């Protein structure tokens, strides 16, 4: 059915290039690791602001550079509440993980 003028509707005419121009604040868990920091750089190059949450168990502080950084565990609910209350997060990219498979299986969170 046709949409009448003035009716609320979802505009699906935006293209990918248009969507990329909307700056977002992106939380990257594990953002001090190699993959997470690389994702962070790509987000910044695309015009987005990056917030990092990492426990530094495998990540490196120098990979965080001048980004907003929270040191801690992704399972810490109080810390997550703080991160989200202090920042208007638009998207989350989850890169936090253990690099040793048996350790990750034994202690998934």
Short mmCIF file of C-alpha atoms in Angstrom, two decimals:
data_model
loop_
_atom_site.label_atom_id
_atom_site.label_comp_id
_atom_site.label_asym_id
_atom_site.label_seq_id
_atom_site.Cartn_x
_atom_site.Cartn_y
_atom_site.Cartn_z
CA UNK A 1 0.00 0.00 0.00
CA UNK A 2 1.10 3.57 -0.73
CA UNK A 3 2.22 5.80 2.12
CA UNK A 4 0.14 8.94 2.48
CA UNK A 5 1.92 12.27 2.79
CA UNK A 6 2.78 13.11 6.39
CA UNK A 7 2.50 9.50 7.62
CA UNK A 8 5.46 8.25 9.66
CA UNK A 9 7.53 5.74 7.72
CA UNK A 10 10.98 4.22 7.54
CA UNK A 11 13.06 5.74 4.75
CA UNK A 12 15.14 2.95 3.23
CA UNK A 13 16.61 5.10 0.47
CA UNK A 14 19.89 5.81 2.29
CA UNK A 15 22.97 4.33 0.69
CA UNK A 16 25.99 2.83 2.43
CA UNK A 17 28.04 5.91 1.61
CA UNK A 18 25.39 8.11 3.23
CA UNK A 19 25.30 5.94 6.35
CA UNK A 20 29.08 6.10 6.73
CA UNK A 21 28.88 9.89 6.99
CA UNK A 22 26.91 9.75 10.25
CA UNK A 23 29.51 9.94 13.04
CA UNK A 24 28.93 7.50 15.88
CA UNK A 25 30.46 6.83 19.26
CA UNK A 26 31.61 3.22 19.16
CA UNK A 27 32.57 1.09 22.17
CA UNK A 28 35.22 -1.46 21.30
CA UNK A 29 35.71 -4.21 23.87
CA UNK A 30 39.22 -5.58 23.66
CA UNK A 31 40.24 -2.35 21.95
CA UNK A 32 43.79 -2.45 23.35
CA UNK A 33 44.55 -5.70 21.53
CA UNK A 34 45.91 -5.94 18.01
CA UNK A 35 42.57 -6.63 16.29
CA UNK A 36 40.52 -4.29 18.48
CA UNK A 37 42.96 -1.41 18.07
CA UNK A 38 43.01 -1.93 14.30
CA UNK A 39 39.21 -1.84 14.26
CA UNK A 40 39.40 1.34 16.35
CA UNK A 41 41.74 2.97 13.84
CA UNK A 42 39.40 2.07 10.98
CA UNK A 43 36.45 3.54 12.89
CA UNK A 44 38.34 6.77 13.54
CA UNK A 45 39.40 7.01 9.89
CA UNK A 46 35.71 6.71 8.99
CA UNK A 47 34.95 9.69 11.26
CA UNK A 48 33.70 7.89 14.35
CA UNK A 49 34.70 8.40 17.98
CA UNK A 50 36.09 5.34 19.76
CA UNK A 51 35.71 4.31 23.40
CA UNK A 52 37.80 1.34 24.54
CA UNK A 53 37.10 -1.19 27.30
CA UNK A 54 39.96 -3.63 27.91
CA UNK A 55 41.42 -5.44 30.92
CA UNK A 56 44.95 -5.26 29.44
CA UNK A 57 45.48 -8.98 30.11
CA UNK A 58 46.70 -9.32 26.53
CA UNK A 59 46.24 -5.80 25.16
CA UNK A 60 48.75 -2.97 25.24
CA UNK A 61 48.15 0.45 26.71
CA UNK A 62 50.02 2.11 23.83
CA UNK A 63 47.40 0.72 21.39
CA UNK A 64 44.77 2.84 23.14
CA UNK A 65 46.61 6.09 22.32
CA UNK A 66 44.43 9.12 23.02
CA UNK A 67 41.12 7.27 22.96
CA UNK A 68 38.68 7.30 25.86
CA UNK A 69 39.81 4.22 27.80
CA UNK A 70 38.30 2.13 30.59
CA UNK A 71 40.44 -0.57 32.14
CA UNK A 72 38.46 -3.52 33.43
CA UNK A 73 36.61 -6.74 32.75
CA UNK A 74 33.71 -6.88 30.29
CA UNK A 75 31.78 -8.96 32.85
CA UNK A 76 31.93 -6.14 35.44
CA UNK A 77 28.35 -4.82 35.40
CA UNK A 78 29.18 -1.73 37.47
CA UNK A 79 31.94 -0.79 35.02
CA UNK A 80 29.64 -1.35 32.03
CA UNK A 81 26.99 0.84 33.66
CA UNK A 82 29.64 3.56 34.14
CA UNK A 83 30.87 3.31 30.53
CA UNK A 84 27.34 3.61 29.15
CA UNK A 85 26.27 6.36 31.56
CA UNK A 86 29.37 8.48 30.80
CA UNK A 87 29.18 7.99 27.03
CA UNK A 88 26.37 8.06 24.54
CA UNK A 89 27.34 4.77 22.83
CA UNK A 90 25.78 4.20 19.40
CA UNK A 91 27.37 0.83 18.61
CA UNK A 92 29.50 -1.88 20.20
CA UNK A 93 32.19 -3.92 18.47
CA UNK A 94 33.09 -6.92 20.62
CA UNK A 95 36.74 -7.90 20.17
CA UNK A 96 37.50 -8.98 23.75
CA UNK A 97 38.57 -12.62 23.92
CA UNK A 98 41.15 -14.92 25.38
CA UNK A 99 43.79 -15.91 22.86
CA UNK A 100 44.44 -19.25 24.53
CA UNK A 101 41.61 -21.61 23.56
CA UNK A 102 41.66 -23.94 26.63
CA UNK A 103 41.67 -20.90 28.93
CA UNK A 104 38.75 -19.39 27.04
CA UNK A 105 36.79 -22.66 27.24
CA UNK A 106 37.49 -23.11 30.99
CA UNK A 107 36.62 -19.49 31.86
CA UNK A 108 34.37 -18.05 29.11
CA UNK A 109 33.57 -14.87 31.11
#
